[in-house]
Every structure is written in C-alpha cells, then in structure tokens.
Backbone as numpy.savetxt, mean C-alpha at the origin, in Angstrom:
# Nx Ny Nz CAx CAy CAz Cx Cy Cz
-6.55 -2.20 7.76 -7.79 -2.90 7.50 -8.70 -2.03 6.66
-9.77 -2.60 6.15 -10.64 -1.79 5.31 -11.42 -0.82 6.16
-11.84 0.29 5.51 -12.48 1.37 6.24 -13.92 1.06 6.60
-14.42 -0.11 6.20 -15.78 -0.48 6.55 -15.83 -1.41 7.76
-14.69 -1.54 8.45 -14.66 -2.43 9.61 -15.69 -1.99 10.63
-16.35 -3.00 11.24 -17.38 -2.76 12.26 -18.63 -2.11 11.68
-18.76 -2.09 10.34 -19.93 -1.46 9.74 -21.21 -2.15 10.17
-21.15 -3.43 10.36 -22.35 -4.16 10.71 -22.45 -4.46 12.21
-21.51 -3.96 12.98 -21.59 -4.17 14.42 -22.75 -3.35 14.99
-23.49 -3.92 15.87 -24.67 -3.25 16.43 -24.28 -2.46 17.67
-24.70 -1.22 17.69 -24.50 -0.36 18.84 -25.89 0.03 19.33
-26.36 -0.64 20.36 -27.74 -0.43 20.76 -28.63 -0.96 19.64
-29.46 -0.07 19.07 -30.31 -0.44 17.94 -29.79 0.14 16.63
-28.62 0.74 16.64 -28.07 1.39 15.46 -26.80 0.68 15.00
-26.61 0.66 13.67 -25.36 0.13 13.14 -24.29 1.20 13.25
-23.05 0.79 12.99 -21.94 1.74 13.02 -22.18 2.88 12.04
-22.63 2.56 10.83 -22.87 3.58 9.82 -23.96 4.54 10.25
-25.02 4.02 10.82 -26.11 4.89 11.29 -25.64 5.77 12.45
-24.70 5.29 13.22 -24.17 6.09 14.31 -23.33 7.24 13.75
-22.47 6.95 12.77 -21.61 7.97 12.20 -22.43 9.04 11.49
-23.39 8.62 10.70 -24.22 9.55 9.94 -25.42 9.99 10.78
-25.12 10.63 11.89 -26.19 11.10 12.78 -25.68 12.28 13.60
-26.60 13.05 14.12 -26.26 14.21 14.95 -25.58 13.78 16.23
-25.87 12.58 16.67 -25.28 12.07 17.91 -23.75 12.03 17.80
-23.25 11.67 16.62 -21.81 11.59 16.44 -21.20 12.96 16.14
-21.82 13.76 15.28 -21.20 14.99 14.78 -21.31 16.18 15.72
-22.14 16.08 16.71 -22.35 17.21 17.61 -21.08 17.65 18.32
-20.66 18.91 18.09 -19.54 19.49 18.82 -18.17 19.14 18.29
-18.09 18.45 17.16 -16.75 18.08 16.63 -16.56 18.62 15.22
-17.25 19.68 14.87 -17.14 20.23 13.51 -15.71 20.60 13.16
-14.97 21.14 14.13 -13.60 21.57 13.84 -12.71 20.38 13.46
-12.96 19.22 14.08 -12.22 18.02 13.70 -12.58 17.59 12.28
-13.87 17.59 11.98 -14.32 17.14 10.67 -13.87 18.10 9.56
-13.85 19.40 9.84 -13.37 20.38 8.86 -11.88 20.16 8.58
-11.12 19.95 9.65 -9.68 19.70 9.48 -9.44 18.44 8.65
-10.16 17.36 8.98 -9.96 16.10 8.27 -10.36 16.20 6.81
-11.50 16.83 6.54 -11.97 16.94 5.16 -11.02 17.79 4.32
-10.51 18.88 4.90 -9.55 19.74 4.18 -8.25 18.98 3.91
-7.79 18.26 4.92 -6.56 17.48 4.77 -6.71 16.42 3.69
-7.86 15.74 3.65 -8.08 14.67 2.67 -8.15 15.24 1.26
-8.69 16.45 1.09 -8.73 17.08 -0.24 -7.31 17.29 -0.76
-6.45 17.87 0.08 -5.05 18.08 -0.33 -4.34 16.73 -0.52
-4.66 15.77 0.34 -4.07 14.43 0.23 -4.45 13.79 -1.10
-5.69 13.99 -1.52 -6.16 13.44 -2.79 -5.35 13.99 -3.96
-5.10 15.29 -3.97 -4.34 15.90 -5.06 -2.91 15.39 -5.07
-2.28 15.33 -3.90 -0.89 14.89 -3.81 -0.77 13.42 -4.22
-1.68 12.58 -3.74 -1.64 11.15 -4.05 -1.84 10.91 -5.54
-2.81 11.60 -6.12 -3.10 11.41 -7.55 -1.92 11.84 -8.42
-1.40 13.04 -8.16 -0.30 13.56 -8.96 0.98 12.75 -8.76
1.26 12.39 -7.51 2.48 11.64 -7.20 2.50 10.28 -7.88
1.40 9.55 -7.78 1.36 8.21 -8.37 1.22 8.26 -9.89
0.58 9.30 -10.42 0.53 9.47 -11.88 1.93 9.68 -12.43
2.72 10.47 -11.71 4.10 10.72 -12.13 4.92 9.43 -12.08
4.71 8.62 -11.04 5.42 7.35 -10.92 5.04 6.42 -12.07
3.77 6.37 -12.43 3.32 5.50 -13.52 3.93 5.92 -14.85
3.99 7.23 -15.10 4.62 7.73 -16.32 6.11 7.40 -16.33
6.77 7.59 -15.18 8.20 7.32 -15.08 8.51 5.84 -15.28
7.70 4.97 -14.67 7.92 3.53 -14.81 7.71 3.06 -16.24
6.81 3.73 -16.94 6.58 3.36 -18.34 7.82 3.63 -19.19
8.56 4.69 -18.85 9.74 5.07 -19.62 11.01 4.41 -19.10
10.99 3.95 -17.85 12.19 3.38 -17.23 12.46 1.99 -17.82
13.72 1.73 -18.17 14.04 0.47 -18.87 15.08 -0.38 -18.13
15.66 0.11 -17.06 16.72 -0.65 -16.38 16.17 -1.60 -15.32
15.00 -1.31 -14.75 14.40 -2.23 -13.80 13.93 -3.48 -14.52
14.00 -4.64 -13.83 13.48 -5.87 -14.41 11.99 -5.76 -14.67
11.53 -6.34 -15.76 10.12 -6.21 -16.14 9.14 -6.73 -15.09
9.38 -7.93 -14.49 8.45 -8.40 -13.44 8.38 -7.43 -12.25
9.54 -6.96 -11.79 9.56 -6.02 -10.66 8.84 -4.72 -11.01
9.08 -4.24 -12.23 8.44 -3.00 -12.66 6.93 -3.16 -12.76
6.48 -4.32 -13.21 5.04 -4.57 -13.32 4.38 -4.56 -11.94
5.05 -5.16 -10.95 4.49 -5.15 -9.59 4.43 -3.74 -9.03
5.47 -2.94 -9.28 5.46 -1.54 -8.83 4.35 -0.75 -9.52
4.12 -1.04 -10.81 3.06 -0.34 -11.54 1.68 -0.71 -10.99
1.52 -1.97 -10.60 0.24 -2.40 -10.02 -0.02 -1.69 -8.70
1.04 -1.58 -7.86 0.90 -0.90 -6.58 0.63 0.59 -6.78
1.36 1.21 -7.73 1.15 2.63 -8.01 -0.24 2.88 -8.58
-0.77 1.93 -9.36 -2.11 2.07 -9.92 -3.17 2.04 -8.82
-3.02 1.13 -7.88 -3.98 1.06 -6.77 -3.90 2.33 -5.92
-2.68 2.84 -5.71 -2.52 4.08 -4.95 -3.12 5.27 -5.71
-2.95 5.28 -7.03 -3.53 6.34 -7.85 -5.05 6.31 -7.76
-5.63 5.12 -7.78 -7.09 4.99 -7.65 -7.57 5.47 -6.28
-6.75 5.25 -5.26 -7.09 5.79 -3.94 -7.19 7.31 -4.01
-6.24 7.93 -4.71 -6.22 9.38 -4.82 -7.38 9.97 -5.59
-7.82 9.29 -6.64 -8.88 9.86 -7.48 -10.28 9.35 -7.10
-10.35 8.28 -6.30 -11.66 7.73 -5.95 -11.92 7.75 -4.44
-11.10 7.03 -3.69 -11.36 6.88 -2.25 -11.22 8.20 -1.49
-10.14 8.94 -1.76 -9.93 10.21 -1.06 -11.07 11.20 -1.29
-11.47 11.47 -2.55 -12.57 12.42 -2.76 -13.88 11.97 -2.12
-14.16 10.66 -2.21 -15.41 10.16 -1.62 -15.39 10.31 -0.10
-14.24 10.06 0.50 -14.16 10.19 1.95 -14.26 11.66 2.36
-13.71 12.55 1.54 -13.85 13.99 1.81 -15.32 14.40 1.73
-16.05 13.85 0.76 -17.48 14.12 0.65 -18.23 13.59 1.86
-17.83 12.40 2.31 -18.44 11.83 3.51 -18.26 12.74 4.72
-17.03 13.24 4.90 -16.76 14.13 6.03 -17.51 15.45 5.90
-17.57 15.98 4.68 -18.30 17.24 4.45 -19.79 17.06 4.72
-20.33 15.91 4.35 -21.76 15.65 4.60 -22.06 15.53 6.09
-21.09 15.05 6.86 -21.27 15.00 8.31 -21.31 16.41 8.89
-20.47 17.29 8.32 -20.46 18.68 8.78 -21.79 19.36 8.44
-22.29 19.12 7.23 -23.53 19.76 6.77 -24.78 19.02 7.22
-24.59 17.90 7.92 -25.70 17.08 8.42 -26.60 16.61 7.29
-25.99 16.28 6.18 -26.71 15.69 5.05 -26.54 14.17 5.15
-27.44 13.54 5.88 -27.24 12.15 6.25 -27.41 11.20 5.06
-28.21 11.57 4.09 -28.36 10.71 2.91 -27.05 10.61 2.13
-26.44 11.79 1.89 -25.14 11.81 1.20 -24.09 11.10 2.05
-24.13 11.31 3.35 -23.18 10.66 4.26 -23.25 9.15 4.14
-24.48 8.64 4.11 -24.67 7.19 4.04 -24.08 6.62 2.77
-24.40 7.22 1.63 -23.94 6.68 0.35 -22.44 6.91 0.15
-21.94 8.08 0.57 -20.51 8.36 0.40 -19.67 7.42 1.25
-20.10 7.18 2.48 -19.37 6.27 3.36 -19.38 4.85 2.79
-20.55 4.40 2.35 -20.68 3.04 1.83 -19.85 2.85 0.57
-19.88 3.86 -0.33 -19.12 3.75 -1.59 -17.62 3.81 -1.32
-17.21 4.63 -0.35 -15.80 4.69 0.02 -15.32 3.33 0.52
-16.12 2.72 1.39 -15.76 1.41 1.94 -15.72 0.36 0.85
-16.67 0.42 -0.08 -16.74 -0.56 -1.17 -15.49 -0.49 -2.04
-15.11 0.72 -2.47 -13.96 0.89 -3.36 -12.66 0.59 -2.63
-12.56 1.09 -1.39 -11.29 0.90 -0.69 -11.07 -0.55 -0.28
-12.14 -1.31 -0.11 -11.98 -2.74 0.17 -11.22 -3.42 -0.96
-11.57 -3.05 -2.20 -10.88 -3.62 -3.36 -9.44 -3.13 -3.45
-9.24 -1.82 -3.32 -7.90 -1.26 -3.47 -6.97 -1.71 -2.34
-7.53 -1.85 -1.16 -6.73 -2.34 -0.02 -6.24 -3.76 -0.28
-7.12 -4.59 -0.83 -6.75 -5.97 -1.16 -5.60 -6.01 -2.15
-5.69 -5.19 -3.21 -4.63 -5.15 -4.22 -3.32 -4.68 -3.61
-3.37 -3.62 -2.80 -2.15 -3.07 -2.20 -1.46 -4.09 -1.31
-2.23 -4.77 -0.47 -1.65 -5.75 0.44 -1.01 -6.90 -0.31
-1.73 -7.45 -1.28 -1.22 -8.60 -2.03 -0.01 -8.22 -2.89
-0.06 -7.04 -3.50 1.05 -6.62 -4.36 2.31 -6.34 -3.55
2.16 -5.69 -2.40 3.31 -5.42 -1.54 3.95 -6.72 -1.07
3.12 -7.70 -0.74 3.63 -9.01 -0.35 4.35 -9.67 -1.51
3.78 -9.57 -2.72 4.39 -10.18 -3.90 5.75 -9.56 -4.21
5.90 -8.27 -3.97 7.19 -7.61 -4.19 8.25 -8.18 -3.25
7.87 -8.45 -2.00 8.82 -9.05 -1.05 9.22 -10.45 -1.49
8.24 -11.24 -1.91 8.54 -12.60 -2.37 9.40 -12.56 -3.63
9.12 -11.60 -4.51 9.91 -11.44 -5.74 11.38 -11.19 -5.42
11.65 -10.35 -4.43 13.04 -10.07 -4.04 13.70 -11.32 -3.46
12.94 -12.12 -2.71 13.50 -13.36 -2.16 13.85 -14.34 -3.29
12.97 -14.45 -4.26 13.22 -15.35 -5.40 14.43 -14.88 -6.21
14.55 -13.54 -6.39 15.68 -13.01 -7.15 17.00 -13.37 -6.48
17.02 -13.37 -5.16 18.24 -13.71 -4.43 18.48 -15.21 -4.38
17.41 -15.98 -4.20 17.55 -17.43 -4.01 17.81 -18.17 -5.32
17.14 -17.74 -6.39 17.23 -18.47 -7.66 18.45 -18.09 -8.49
18.98 -16.89 -8.28 20.15 -16.47 -9.04 19.85 -16.39 -10.53
20.65 -17.09 -11.34 20.49 -17.02 -12.79 19.19 -17.69 -13.26
18.59 -18.53 -12.41 17.33 -19.17 -12.78 16.12 -18.27 -12.56
16.36 -17.08 -11.98 15.27 -16.17 -11.67 14.50 -15.77 -12.93
15.23 -15.40 -13.99 14.58 -14.94 -15.22 13.76 -16.05 -15.88
14.19 -17.29 -15.69 13.44 -18.41 -16.27 12.17 -18.71 -15.47
12.25 -18.52 -14.16 11.13 -18.87 -13.28 10.12 -17.73 -13.18
10.61 -16.52 -12.89 9.73 -15.36 -12.71 9.65 -14.62 -14.05
8.78 -15.10 -14.91 8.63 -14.49 -16.24 7.58 -13.38 -16.19
7.64 -12.51 -17.19 6.68 -11.41 -17.26 5.26 -11.94 -17.42
5.10 -13.01 -18.19 3.77 -13.58 -18.41 3.17 -14.10 -17.10
3.99 -14.75 -16.29 3.49 -15.27 -15.01 3.14 -14.14 -14.05
3.95 -13.10 -14.03 3.66 -11.97 -13.14 2.39 -11.25 -13.58
2.20 -11.13 -14.90 0.93 -10.56 -15.39 -0.26 -11.36 -14.87
-0.13 -12.70 -14.92 -1.20 -13.55 -14.42 -1.48 -13.33 -12.94
-0.40 -13.16 -12.16 -0.54 -12.93 -10.72 -1.22 -11.58 -10.46
-0.78 -10.55 -11.17 -1.35 -9.21 -10.97 -2.83 -9.19 -11.36
-3.17 -9.82 -12.48 -4.58 -9.88 -12.91 -5.40 -10.62 -11.87
-4.84 -11.70 -11.30 -5.54 -12.45 -10.25 -5.80 -11.57 -9.04
-4.82 -10.75 -8.67 -5.00 -9.82 -7.54 -6.19 -8.89 -7.77
-6.27 -8.32 -8.97 -7.35 -7.37 -9.27 -8.71 -8.05 -9.36
-8.73 -9.28 -9.91 -9.99 -10.03 -9.95 -10.45 -10.35 -8.54
-9.51 -10.76 -7.68 -9.84 -11.05 -6.29 -10.36 -9.79 -5.59
-9.77 -8.64 -5.90 -10.22 -7.38 -5.30 -11.66 -7.06 -5.70
-11.99 -7.29 -6.97 -13.36 -7.07 -7.44 -14.32 -8.03 -6.72
-13.85 -9.26 -6.52 -14.68 -10.24 -5.81 -14.94 -9.80 -4.37
-13.93 -9.22 -3.74 -14.10 -8.72 -2.37 -15.18 -7.64 -2.33
-15.17 -6.74 -3.32 -16.19 -5.70 -3.39 -17.57 -6.31 -3.58
-17.65 -7.36 -4.39 -18.94 -8.03 -4.60 -19.43 -8.66 -3.30
-18.51 -9.27 -2.57 -18.88 -9.85 -1.27 -19.32 -8.76 -0.30
-18.65 -7.59 -0.37 -19.01 -6.48 0.51 -20.46 -6.06 0.32
-20.95 -6.10 -0.92 -22.33 -5.71 -1.19 -23.31 -6.62 -0.45
-22.92 -7.89 -0.31 -23.77 -8.85 0.38 -23.53 -8.87 1.88
-22.25 -8.81 2.26 -21.91 -8.91 3.69 -20.63 -8.14 3.97
-20.74 -6.89 4.41 -19.55 -6.11 4.76 -18.69 -6.79 5.82
-19.33 -7.51 6.73 -18.59 -8.14 7.81 -17.67 -9.23 7.28
-18.17 -10.05 6.34 -17.34 -11.11 5.76 -16.19 -10.50 4.97
-16.48 -9.44 4.21 -15.42 -8.78 3.42 -14.34 -8.23 4.33
-14.76 -7.65 5.44 -13.79 -7.10 6.39 -12.93 -8.19 7.00
-13.55 -9.29 7.38 -12.78 -10.40 7.95 -11.80 -10.96 6.93
-12.21 -11.01 5.67 -11.32 -11.50 4.63 -10.10 -10.60 4.49
-10.31 -9.28 4.48 -9.20 -8.35 4.33 -8.28 -8.42 5.54
-8.85 -8.62 6.72 -8.02 -8.80 7.90 -7.14 -10.05 7.77
-7.72 -11.11 7.23 -6.96 -12.34 7.01 -5.84 -12.11 6.00
-6.16 -11.38 4.92 -5.15 -11.06 3.91 -4.03 -10.23 4.51
-4.41 -9.26 5.35 -3.41 -8.39 5.97 -2.40 -9.19 6.79
-2.90 -10.04 7.67 -1.99 -10.79 8.54 -1.25 -11.89 7.78
-1.88 -12.45 6.75 -1.19 -13.46 5.93 -0.05 -12.81 5.15
-0.33 -11.64 4.55 0.70 -10.94 3.80 1.82 -10.46 4.72
1.45 -10.03 5.92 2.46 -9.60 6.88 3.36 -10.76 7.26
2.77 -11.92 7.49 3.57 -13.10 7.84 4.49 -13.51 6.69
3.94 -13.49 5.46 4.75 -13.87 4.29 5.89 -12.88 4.07
5.63 -11.60 4.30 6.67 -10.59 4.12 7.77 -10.72 5.17
7.36 -10.97 6.42 8.35 -11.17 7.48 9.22 -12.39 7.18
8.59 -13.46 6.72 9.34 -14.67 6.36 10.31 -14.38 5.22
9.83 -13.66 4.19 10.68 -13.34 3.03 11.90 -12.53 3.44
11.67 -11.49 4.24 12.78 -10.63 4.65 13.75 -11.37 5.59
13.21 -12.27 6.41 14.08 -13.07 7.28 14.98 -13.98 6.44
14.40 -14.64 5.44 15.18 -15.52 4.58 16.20 -14.71 3.76
15.79 -13.54 3.31 16.73 -12.68 2.57 17.91 -12.30 3.45
17.63 -11.95 4.70 18.69 -11.57 5.64 19.70 -12.70 5.81
19.20 -13.92 6.04 20.11 -15.05 6.24 20.86 -15.39 4.96
20.20 -15.30 3.81 20.87 -15.59 2.54 21.98 -14.59 2.26
21.72 -13.31 2.54 22.75 -12.30 2.33 23.94 -12.52 3.26
23.66 -12.92 4.49 24.75 -13.20 5.43 25.59 -14.37 4.93
24.93 -15.41 4.41 25.67 -16.57 3.90 26.51 -16.18 2.69
25.94 -15.36 1.80 26.68 -14.92 0.62 27.90 -14.09 1.02
27.70 -13.21 1.98 28.82 -12.37 2.42 29.93 -13.22 3.05
29.55 -14.23 3.80 30.54 -15.12 4.41 31.35 -15.84 3.34
30.66 -16.31 2.29 31.37 -16.99 1.19 32.33 -16.04 0.49
31.88 -14.81 0.27 32.72 -13.81 -0.40 33.98 -13.53 0.41
33.83 -13.39 1.72 34.98 -13.13 2.59 35.96 -14.30 2.58
35.42 -15.52 2.51 36.29 -16.70 2.43 37.07 -16.71 1.12
36.41 -16.32 0.03 37.07 -16.30 -1.26 38.16 -15.24 -1.33
37.91 -14.11 -0.71 38.88 -13.01 -0.76 40.18 -13.36 -0.04
40.13 -14.35 0.83 41.36 -14.76 1.52 42.30 -15.53 0.59
41.75 -15.96 -0.56 42.57 -16.66 -1.55 43.27 -15.65 -2.45
44.37 -16.02 -3.01 45.17 -15.08 -3.80 45.00 -15.28 -5.30
44.23 -16.26 -5.70 44.05 -16.53 -7.12 43.27 -15.38 -7.75
43.82 -14.62 -8.70 43.16 -13.45 -9.29 41.76 -13.74 -9.85
41.53 -14.84 -10.60 40.17 -15.09 -11.09 39.16 -15.20 -9.97
39.57 -15.83 -8.89 38.66 -15.96 -7.75 38.40 -14.60 -7.13
39.45 -13.76 -7.07 39.30 -12.41 -6.53 38.30 -11.61 -7.35
38.38 -11.75 -8.69 37.42 -11.05 -9.56 36.01 -11.56 -9.33
35.89 -12.87 -9.16 34.58 -13.45 -8.87 34.02 -12.93 -7.55
34.88 -12.78 -6.56 34.45 -12.25 -5.26 33.97 -10.81 -5.39
34.67 -10.04 -6.23 34.27 -8.65 -6.43 32.90 -8.57 -7.06
32.65 -9.42 -8.06 31.32 -9.44 -8.69 30.26 -9.85 -7.68
30.59 -10.81 -6.82 29.63 -11.24 -5.80 29.30 -10.11 -4.84
30.33 -9.34 -4.47 30.08 -8.21 -3.57 29.16 -7.18 -4.22
29.37 -6.94 -5.51 28.51 -5.99 -6.23 27.06 -6.50 -6.25
26.89 -7.80 -6.50 25.55 -8.38 -6.53 24.88 -8.29 -5.17
25.65 -8.55 -4.11 25.10 -8.45 -2.75 24.65 -7.03 -2.47
25.45 -6.05 -2.87 25.10 -4.65 -2.65 23.82 -4.29 -3.40
23.68 -4.80 -4.64 22.47 -4.53 -5.42 21.25 -5.14 -4.76
21.38 -6.38 -4.27 20.26 -7.04 -3.60 19.89 -6.29 -2.31
20.88 -5.87 -1.55 20.61 -5.16 -0.31 19.86 -3.86 -0.58
20.23 -3.18 -1.64 19.58 -1.93 -2.00 18.13 -2.17 -2.41
17.92 -3.21 -3.21 16.56 -3.53 -3.65 15.68 -3.96 -2.48
16.24 -4.78 -1.60 15.48 -5.24 -0.43 15.17 -4.07 0.51
16.12 -3.14 0.64 15.91 -1.97 1.49 14.71 -1.15 1.02
14.59 -0.97 -0.30 13.46 -0.19 -0.82 12.14 -0.89 -0.54
12.12 -2.23 -0.71 10.90 -2.99 -0.44 10.55 -2.93 1.04
11.57 -3.03 1.88 11.34 -3.00 3.33 10.74 -1.68 3.77
11.20 -0.56 3.19 10.64 0.74 3.54 9.17 0.84 3.14
8.82 0.29 1.97 7.41 0.29 1.54 6.58 -0.54 2.51
7.12 -1.68 2.94 6.42 -2.53 3.90 6.22 -1.83 5.24
7.27 -1.17 5.71 7.17 -0.47 6.99 6.17 0.67 6.94
6.13 1.39 5.81 5.17 2.47 5.65 3.74 1.93 5.69
3.52 0.82 5.00 2.19 0.21 5.01 1.79 -0.23 6.41
2.71 -0.89 7.11 2.42 -1.37 8.46 2.15 -0.20 9.41
2.96 0.86 9.31 2.78 2.03 10.17 1.43 2.70 9.96
0.99 2.77 8.71 -0.28 3.44 8.40 -1.50 2.57 8.70
-1.35 1.26 8.54 -2.51 0.37 8.69 -2.73 -0.10 10.13
-1.62 -0.27 10.86 -1.73 -0.88 12.19 -2.60 -0.10 13.17
-2.47 1.24 13.27 -3.32 1.96 14.22 -4.81 1.73 13.98
-5.22 1.74 12.71 -6.64 1.53 12.42 -7.07 0.11 12.76
-6.20 -0.87 12.46 -6.55 -2.25 12.74 -6.71 -2.49 14.24
-6.00 -1.72 15.06 -6.12 -1.83 16.51 -7.37 -1.11 17.01
-7.59 0.10 16.51 -8.70 0.93 17.00 -10.05 0.30 16.70
-10.19 -0.34 15.50 -11.50 -0.88 15.14 -11.88 -2.09 15.96
-10.93 -2.68 16.68 -11.27 -3.82 17.53 -11.80 -3.39 18.89
-11.61 -2.12 19.24 -12.01 -1.66 20.58 -13.51 -1.76 20.83
-14.39 -1.41 19.85 -15.82 -1.57 20.12 -16.20 -3.00 20.44
-15.54 -3.98 19.79 -15.84 -5.38 20.08 -15.44 -5.76 21.50
-14.34 -5.13 21.98 -13.86 -5.42 23.33 -14.73 -4.74 24.38
-15.04 -3.46 24.13 -15.80 -2.68 25.11 -17.29 -2.89 24.99
-17.75 -3.33 23.80 -19.18 -3.56 23.61 -19.98 -2.30 23.37
-19.31 -1.18 23.11 -20.03 0.06 22.87 -19.17 1.01 22.04
-19.86 2.00 21.44 -19.18 3.05 20.70 -19.37 4.37 21.42
-18.36 5.22 21.33 -18.47 6.57 21.87 -18.01 7.53 20.79
-18.33 8.80 20.97 -17.93 9.79 19.99 -16.41 9.85 19.87
-15.72 9.77 21.00 -14.25 9.80 21.00 -13.67 8.63 20.23
-14.24 7.45 20.45 -13.74 6.26 19.79 -13.96 6.32 18.27
-15.15 6.75 17.85 -15.44 6.82 16.42 -14.61 7.91 15.75
-14.40 9.02 16.44 -13.56 10.09 15.90 -12.12 9.60 15.75
-11.68 8.80 16.70 -10.34 8.21 16.59 -10.24 7.31 15.37
-11.32 6.59 15.09 -11.35 5.76 13.90 -11.28 6.61 12.63
-11.93 7.78 12.66 -11.89 8.68 11.50 -10.45 9.15 11.25
-9.76 9.54 12.30 -8.36 9.96 12.16 -7.49 8.80 11.67
-7.71 7.62 12.24 -6.92 6.46 11.84 -7.20 6.07 10.38
-8.45 6.23 9.94 -8.79 5.94 8.55 -8.06 6.88 7.60
-7.97 8.14 7.97 -7.23 9.11 7.14 -5.75 8.72 7.11
-5.24 8.24 8.23 -3.84 7.81 8.29 -3.59 6.64 7.35
-4.59 5.77 7.19 -4.49 4.68 6.22 -4.35 5.24 4.81
-5.15 6.28 4.50 -5.10 6.89 3.17 -3.75 7.55 2.90
-3.08 7.98 3.95 -1.77 8.63 3.79 -0.76 7.67 3.16
-0.93 6.37 3.40 0.01 5.39 2.86 0.17 5.51 1.34
-0.93 5.78 0.64 -0.87 5.87 -0.82 -0.10 7.09 -1.30
0.01 8.10 -0.44 0.78 9.29 -0.82 2.26 9.15 -0.44
2.56 8.25 0.49 3.94 8.05 0.90 4.73 7.20 -0.11
4.06 6.26 -0.75 4.76 5.34 -1.65 5.53 6.03 -2.77
4.96 7.04 -3.46 5.76 7.71 -4.49 7.04 8.33 -3.94
6.96 8.89 -2.74 8.16 9.47 -2.12 9.19 8.40 -1.82
8.73 7.23 -1.38 9.65 6.14 -1.07 10.29 5.60 -2.34
9.52 5.50 -3.43 10.10 5.03 -4.70 11.24 5.95 -5.14
10.98 7.26 -5.08 11.98 8.23 -5.52 13.20 8.25 -4.60
12.97 8.03 -3.33 14.06 8.10 -2.34 14.93 6.84 -2.39
14.30 5.67 -2.50 15.04 4.42 -2.32 15.37 3.70 -3.62
14.71 4.04 -4.73 14.96 3.33 -5.98 15.58 4.31 -6.97
16.87 4.18 -7.21 17.60 5.11 -8.05 17.01 5.20 -9.45
16.67 4.04 -10.03 16.15 4.03 -11.40 14.85 4.81 -11.51
13.98 4.66 -10.51 12.72 5.41 -10.52 12.98 6.90 -10.34
13.89 7.23 -9.43 14.22 8.64 -9.20 14.74 9.30 -10.47
15.62 8.60 -11.18 16.17 9.15 -12.42 15.08 9.32 -13.48
14.17 8.35 -13.56 13.08 8.44 -14.53 12.13 9.59 -14.20
11.86 9.78 -12.91 10.98 10.89 -12.49 11.62 12.23 -12.81
12.91 12.37 -12.50 13.61 13.63 -12.80 13.60 13.91 -14.30
13.85 12.87 -15.10 13.84 13.04 -16.55 12.46 13.44 -17.06
11.42 12.85 -16.47 10.05 13.19 -16.86 9.71 14.63 -16.51
10.08 15.05 -15.31 9.82 16.43 -14.89 10.57 17.43 -15.76
11.81 17.10 -16.11 12.59 18.00 -16.98 11.93 18.12 -18.36
11.45 16.99 -18.87 10.80 17.00 -20.17 9.52 17.85 -20.14
8.73 17.70 -19.07 7.51 18.51 -18.93 7.85 19.98 -18.81
8.92 20.29 -18.07 9.31 21.69 -17.91 9.75 22.30 -19.23
10.54 21.53 -19.99 10.99 22.03 -21.30 9.81 22.22 -22.25
8.84 21.31 -22.19 7.67 21.41 -23.07 6.83 22.64 -22.72
6.74 22.95 -21.40 5.92 24.08 -20.97 6.57 25.42 -21.27
7.92 25.44 -21.39 8.62 26.69 -21.64 8.81 26.98 -23.13
8.59 25.92 -23.97 8.75 26.13 -25.43 7.59 26.97 -25.99
C-alpha cells in the first residue's frame, strides 16, 4: 500500500503525520531510526544503479518481444524513480526525525508519500499487465502479435502513468481517498494476476496433454509438430516463471505493510511500537524496487545476457 496510509487518521487530537514528526514518537528509538536511514541510503544507490543498468540493457536487447520489453521498461522506470526520488526523501525524513527537525520531517514525509503514491500505482498496474500479457501470449498463439501490438501497449503504459499522476493530484486534496484507491488497485491487480496465472496453469496442462497424445502416434510430421509444441510450452513456462517471481516479490514486500497499517483502525490508537513497525514495513516496501533487477537477471536469460554484455562494454571502455 502507499506509504501515506492512515495519514489522515486521528489519534487523539493529532494526525498520524503530526504524531510521527514529534518528540513523542522519536524518543528513545534513535538507534532504530539511524539504522533505517543508513539502510535506505544504501538501498537508494543499489536501486538506482540496478534499474538504470536494466533500462540500458533492455534498450539494447532485441530478442524479447517489443510489448513485453516495453512493460518491463515501464516497471524498471518506476523502480528507478523510487531509487532516485522516494528512497532519498524517505532517508531525509528519517534523518529529520533523528535531528528533531519537525518542519523538514513534515515536508519530507508528505513529499515521499505524494511521489510514492504515483510510483506504487504504476508498479502495481504494470506488474498486473505483464501477467495478463503472458496469458494472452499463451491463449492467442499466432494471433498474439496481431492483438497485442506495440502501439496498444504504449497506450496502456501511458494510461498507467497518467493515472498515477492523477492519484498524486488526488493525494494533494485527500490523502485518505488516494490511499483507498491504491488499496483497491492492489487487491484488483492481485486478483487479476491470480486469475491470469491460474488460467495459464490450466492452459499449459491442456497443451501438455495434447502433446503427449500426439507423441503416441508414429507419423513423423506429427512427431515433429509435437516437438515444436514441447519447445513452445517450455518457453511459456519459463516466461511465466519469471513473471510469477516478480509477482511474489511484490506481494512479499507489500503485504506486511498493508496489514500493519490497518491495526490503528482496529485498535483505535497509535503507539510508538506500532508506528515504528510501520516504518520498518515501509522500508520493506522500498526493497521491492531493488529486488526486481536481480529477478530480471536471474529468471530472464535475454535480460541477463544483455546486462552482462553491457557490463563488459563498460569495463572495456574504462580500461582503454
């Protein structure tokens, strides 16, 4: 969920933000805040460099389908923006809590929530679109290239970013409405992704069953056709596996925060322990943007090869 959740919830006579940016919250937890701020600084560098490398590699990579590559570039762009914008601002917010600079704390926290609301929206929608894209690639077969064109995917990606900007605009007027919207997007995208992967699983099982039936025949042309089908199934399974890992990483990083931020509504109060837990969970959300480059390199052979080639080229250029 977005990092501004519960921003407008009232705790006594203070809002959540006023509670965080106060001595009442920071008293006696400096060691936690120092650890978190230091970790976020290193996280920012790793996230920025990792996703910048992925963007450069995807630009040079030519074997991935253009629509799929465009969706990956959109996701890597949002993650890169997290590294250069959200992470540094959140580190400033944590440092201001340590230094008891409440004015800086207020603006840094608000700006972090504003930017991350937009980037979170893009990440959720793009990750869902990647799952749906894999389902269409399997279901449509040779009609996939006619249906999922680069022009249409560009339109979808642009719509995602426009919607993200709109969410930020809504946040300026009502953080609570923006938060509820992102929560709706999160669960809608989760449902769509689960449906897509379920349909992919059943489709792959049906394809494998057909292939096994064909292999029982002795006609050589049919045997060759079965072999090609097996290769296609293996390619689809590999592509779906990479998407599934990205989905699982997102769910693992986002779910703890989405659960923790609901506790004040249930208990009707905030405590230092609860808010500190939210701070840790918020940092865990930011970790997701640094995990994606590792997952791309691990699970997508084409991206891994492009990254290795890019690194070799940079190394050769630096040694000349």
